[in-house]
Short mmCIF file of C-alpha atoms in Angstrom, two decimals:
data_model
loop_
_atom_site.label_atom_id
_atom_site.label_comp_id
_atom_site.label_asym_id
_atom_site.label_seq_id
_atom_site.Cartn_x
_atom_site.Cartn_y
_atom_site.Cartn_z
CA MET A 21 87.16 62.29 131.69
CA PRO A 22 84.83 64.06 128.92
CA GLY A 23 85.27 67.40 127.75
CA HIS A 24 82.15 69.25 129.30
CA LEU A 25 82.92 67.48 132.69
CA LEU A 26 86.60 68.51 132.69
CA ASP A 27 85.63 71.99 131.88
CA LEU A 28 83.27 71.75 135.10
CA VAL A 29 86.36 70.76 137.33
CA LEU A 30 88.81 72.90 135.54
CA PRO A 31 87.10 76.06 133.83
CA PRO A 32 88.86 76.88 130.45
CA ARG A 33 90.77 80.04 130.67
CA CYS A 34 91.78 82.70 128.13
CA PRO A 35 95.03 81.98 126.60
CA GLY A 36 96.06 85.57 127.10
CA CYS A 37 94.99 86.94 130.39
CA GLY A 38 93.77 83.37 132.34
CA ALA A 39 90.33 85.14 132.86
CA THR A 40 87.37 82.33 132.64
CA VAL A 41 86.08 81.64 129.19
CA ALA A 42 83.39 79.68 127.47
CA GLY A 43 85.34 77.11 125.93
CA GLN A 44 88.75 75.71 125.65
CA GLY A 45 90.94 77.81 123.35
CA ARG A 46 88.99 80.80 123.38
CA PHE A 47 89.96 84.24 124.09
CA CYS A 48 88.24 86.64 126.62
CA ALA A 49 86.70 89.88 124.53
CA SER A 50 89.46 92.06 126.05
CA CYS A 51 92.20 89.72 124.63
CA TRP A 52 90.47 89.17 121.34
CA LEU A 53 90.10 92.83 120.69
CA ARG A 54 93.78 93.54 121.57
CA LEU A 55 95.16 90.84 118.79
CA ARG A 56 95.89 92.54 115.48
CA PHE A 57 94.76 90.01 113.08
CA LEU A 58 96.91 90.24 109.83
CA ALA A 59 95.14 90.02 106.34
CA PRO A 60 95.50 92.02 102.85
CA PRO A 61 96.10 94.63 101.83
CA TRP A 62 99.98 93.37 101.89
CA CYS A 63 102.92 92.73 99.99
CA ALA A 64 102.54 90.43 97.30
CA GLY A 65 106.13 89.09 97.84
CA CYS A 66 106.51 89.02 101.59
CA ASN A 67 102.98 89.59 102.92
CA LEU A 68 104.09 92.78 105.07
CA PRO A 69 100.83 94.77 105.32
CA PHE A 70 100.16 97.85 103.35
CA ALA A 71 98.53 100.88 104.98
CA PHE A 72 96.38 100.73 102.01
CA ASP A 73 95.33 98.82 98.73
CA ARG A 74 98.22 99.17 96.12
CA GLY A 75 96.48 96.90 93.91
CA GLU A 76 96.95 93.03 92.88
CA GLY A 77 100.62 92.26 92.69
CA ALA A 78 102.03 95.24 94.49
CA ARG A 79 105.38 94.54 96.25
CA CYS A 80 107.25 96.64 98.81
CA ALA A 81 110.27 98.41 98.43
CA THR A 82 112.49 95.57 99.73
CA CYS A 83 110.79 92.95 97.60
CA LEU A 84 111.48 95.05 94.38
CA ALA A 85 114.91 95.60 95.40
CA ASP A 86 115.63 91.75 96.36
CA PRO A 87 113.01 89.49 95.67
CA PRO A 88 112.67 86.79 98.60
CA GLY A 89 113.15 83.03 97.78
CA HIS A 90 110.01 82.17 99.81
CA ALA A 91 106.59 82.29 98.63
CA GLY A 92 105.45 84.72 101.32
CA VAL A 93 105.50 85.26 105.06
CA ARG A 94 101.92 84.60 106.73
CA ALA A 95 100.76 84.88 110.22
CA ALA A 96 97.58 85.04 111.99
CA VAL A 97 98.42 88.06 114.24
CA ALA A 98 101.15 90.59 114.77
CA TYR A 99 103.58 90.24 117.54
CA GLY A 100 102.16 92.16 120.78
CA GLU A 101 101.55 91.55 124.15
CA ILE A 102 98.69 88.82 123.99
CA ALA A 103 100.32 87.12 121.13
CA ARG A 104 103.69 86.93 122.71
CA THR A 105 102.08 85.81 126.36
CA VAL A 106 100.18 82.91 124.30
CA ALA A 107 103.66 82.03 122.22
CA LEU A 108 105.81 82.03 125.68
CA ARG A 109 103.09 79.75 127.47
CA LEU A 110 103.15 77.26 124.66
CA LYS A 111 107.01 77.32 124.32
CA TYR A 112 108.07 77.83 128.08
CA GLY A 113 105.23 77.38 130.25
CA GLY A 114 104.29 73.74 129.76
CA ARG A 115 101.20 74.39 128.23
CA PRO A 116 101.08 72.66 124.82
CA PHE A 117 97.50 72.73 124.12
CA TYR A 118 97.65 76.28 123.31
CA ALA A 119 99.02 74.99 119.93
CA ALA A 120 95.64 74.02 118.78
CA THR A 121 94.61 77.87 119.67
CA MET A 122 97.37 79.17 117.26
CA ALA A 123 96.55 76.64 114.58
CA ALA A 124 92.80 77.52 114.27
CA LEU A 125 93.68 81.04 113.53
CA MET A 126 96.46 80.37 111.32
CA GLN A 127 94.57 77.88 109.32
CA ARG A 128 92.82 80.92 107.18
CA HIS A 129 96.33 81.67 105.82
CA LEU A 130 97.41 78.21 104.49
CA PRO A 131 98.12 78.18 101.01
CA ILE A 132 95.53 76.43 98.82
CA ASP A 133 98.33 74.55 97.09
CA ALA A 134 100.00 73.35 100.00
CA THR A 135 101.22 69.62 99.80
CA CYS A 136 103.20 69.47 103.08
CA LEU A 137 103.54 71.33 106.31
CA VAL A 138 107.30 71.27 107.83
CA PRO A 139 107.92 72.71 111.37
CA VAL A 140 111.08 75.08 111.96
CA PRO A 141 113.30 72.19 114.05
CA LEU A 142 115.06 72.46 117.20
CA HIS A 143 118.48 71.13 118.19
CA ARG A 144 118.31 67.77 119.73
CA ARG A 145 119.64 69.35 123.10
CA ARG A 146 116.96 72.11 123.04
CA ILE A 147 114.20 69.13 122.91
CA TRP A 148 115.87 67.27 125.29
CA SER A 149 115.92 70.02 127.62
CA ARG A 150 112.09 71.66 127.10
CA GLY A 151 110.52 67.97 126.07
CA TYR A 152 109.10 69.24 122.64
CA ASN A 153 109.42 71.52 119.78
CA GLN A 154 106.59 73.99 119.85
CA ALA A 155 106.51 74.13 115.92
CA ALA A 156 106.05 70.67 115.60
CA MET A 157 103.15 70.62 118.07
CA ILE A 158 101.54 73.73 115.82
CA ALA A 159 102.47 71.93 112.56
CA SER A 160 100.64 68.63 113.65
CA GLU A 161 97.35 70.57 114.96
CA LEU A 162 97.42 72.53 111.50
CA ALA A 163 97.74 69.39 109.79
CA ARG A 164 94.86 67.72 111.52
CA ARG A 165 92.84 70.25 111.04
CA ALA A 166 93.63 71.04 107.17
CA GLN A 167 94.13 67.41 106.41
CA VAL A 168 97.51 68.37 104.90
CA PRO A 169 100.43 65.76 105.38
CA VAL A 170 103.14 66.91 108.11
CA ALA A 171 106.76 65.96 107.63
CA LEU A 172 108.05 66.58 111.24
CA HIS A 173 111.33 65.19 110.83
CA ALA A 174 112.48 66.45 106.89
CA LEU A 175 114.14 69.08 108.43
CA GLU A 176 116.95 68.82 110.84
CA ARG A 177 119.14 71.86 112.97
CA HIS A 178 121.84 69.59 113.21
CA ARG A 179 124.18 72.60 114.78
CA ALA A 180 123.18 74.27 118.26
CA THR A 181 122.91 78.16 117.96
CA PRO A 182 122.69 80.50 120.85
CA PRO A 183 119.90 82.71 120.88
CA LEU A 184 119.30 85.46 118.51
CA ARG A 185 117.93 87.97 120.48
CA ASP A 186 119.90 91.37 120.91
CA ARG A 187 121.81 90.58 117.77
CA SER A 188 121.81 92.36 114.31
CA ALA A 189 120.13 91.27 111.50
CA ARG A 190 123.39 90.68 109.96
CA GLU A 191 124.64 88.59 113.06
CA ARG A 192 121.44 86.56 113.26
CA ARG A 193 121.96 85.50 109.57
CA ALA A 194 125.54 84.71 110.37
CA THR A 195 124.72 82.59 113.48
CA VAL A 196 122.26 80.23 111.76
CA ALA A 197 123.88 80.06 108.60
CA GLY A 198 124.72 76.11 108.10
CA ALA A 199 122.63 75.12 111.17
CA PHE A 200 120.04 73.20 108.99
CA ARG A 201 119.96 70.38 106.66
CA VAL A 202 117.07 68.11 105.16
CA ALA A 203 117.04 64.72 106.43
CA PRO A 204 117.92 61.96 104.39
CA GLY A 205 114.47 60.35 104.64
CA GLY A 206 112.88 63.61 104.27
CA ARG A 207 114.09 64.36 100.72
CA THR A 208 111.44 62.51 99.08
CA MET A 209 108.82 64.62 100.62
CA VAL A 210 110.68 67.74 100.06
CA ARG A 211 111.20 67.22 96.35
CA GLY A 212 108.87 69.07 94.04
CA ALA A 213 106.73 70.08 96.98
CA SER A 214 104.59 73.16 97.91
CA LEU A 215 105.81 73.53 101.46
CA VAL A 216 104.58 75.21 104.16
CA LEU A 217 107.40 76.00 106.85
CA VAL A 218 105.56 76.41 110.33
CA ASP A 219 107.21 78.41 113.34
CA ASP A 220 105.50 80.04 116.22
CA VAL A 221 107.02 83.54 116.09
CA TYR A 222 108.56 85.16 112.59
CA THR A 223 111.03 87.91 113.93
CA SER A 224 114.05 89.17 111.85
CA GLY A 225 113.62 86.13 109.12
CA ALA A 226 116.98 84.93 109.73
CA THR A 227 115.89 81.31 110.94
CA ALA A 228 113.11 80.78 108.55
CA GLU A 229 115.06 82.36 105.58
CA ALA A 230 117.94 79.45 106.63
CA CYS A 231 115.45 76.81 106.37
CA VAL A 232 113.91 77.86 102.99
CA LYS A 233 117.13 78.13 101.48
CA VAL A 234 117.95 74.42 102.37
CA LEU A 235 114.51 73.33 101.43
CA ARG A 236 114.71 75.01 98.05
CA ALA A 237 118.07 73.49 97.42
CA ALA A 238 116.58 70.34 98.14
CA GLY A 239 114.13 70.56 95.35
CA ALA A 240 111.21 72.08 96.83
CA ALA A 241 109.16 73.92 94.56
CA SER A 242 107.86 76.59 96.63
CA VAL A 243 108.11 77.49 100.61
CA THR A 244 105.59 79.61 102.25
CA ILE A 245 106.62 80.76 105.82
CA LEU A 246 103.32 80.70 108.31
CA ALA A 247 103.83 81.84 111.76
CA TRP A 248 101.27 82.56 114.38
CA ALA A 249 102.78 85.96 115.01
CA ARG A 250 104.83 88.40 113.19
CA VAL A 251 106.81 91.28 114.36
CA ILE A 252 105.80 93.99 112.26
CA GLU A 253 106.93 97.76 113.02
CA ASP A 254 103.98 99.37 111.40
CA ALA A 255 102.20 98.88 108.13
CA THR A 256 104.20 100.57 105.05
CA ASP A 257 102.63 103.15 102.91
#
């Protein structure tokens, strides 16, 4: 059924609240205004937003003390009620078409030198139970829009890990340590590449940073982390 006819039968709904909207994937005005879009000024190392412009190349205290191994953490929006709802509806609600909504708003933060997209992988048991990997769906949509190759299976989560919520930062890092590896067939795509690691939500960074470590060890020239939403306590001053 053509898209416009389908919209007559099943009117498009806002990804945030479910209100009827003009087109698929569009937010209603109320939800749109409640999204906090991320953009400079931010830390040149980790893209943590600054409260004011500190000048080109300025870094936050954390990046000055311990420079990250990645090339930045970019996200379309800050994690909040609407961003969380969209992420959960994609992850658990059986609404995979929301991946296109996320990818459309993430595309502006895609590095211009990106040569390949790599989704954060799920363990095979998680894929069997859920039926899909939400990060892979977002990466595929982003690849289609930006015309950048995607390596869906270059990175593997070969060891299952328990949920990270309610764990300290140190416990999260310990939990995911050694859980990822580059698949033998993915090494040629990783070596020398400017990679973009794609995920739905960036929380503490433990999972993403474990993936970055493995990709860099396999010869990636750089790895930028790109997520739909990022947990931010507040802009740093």
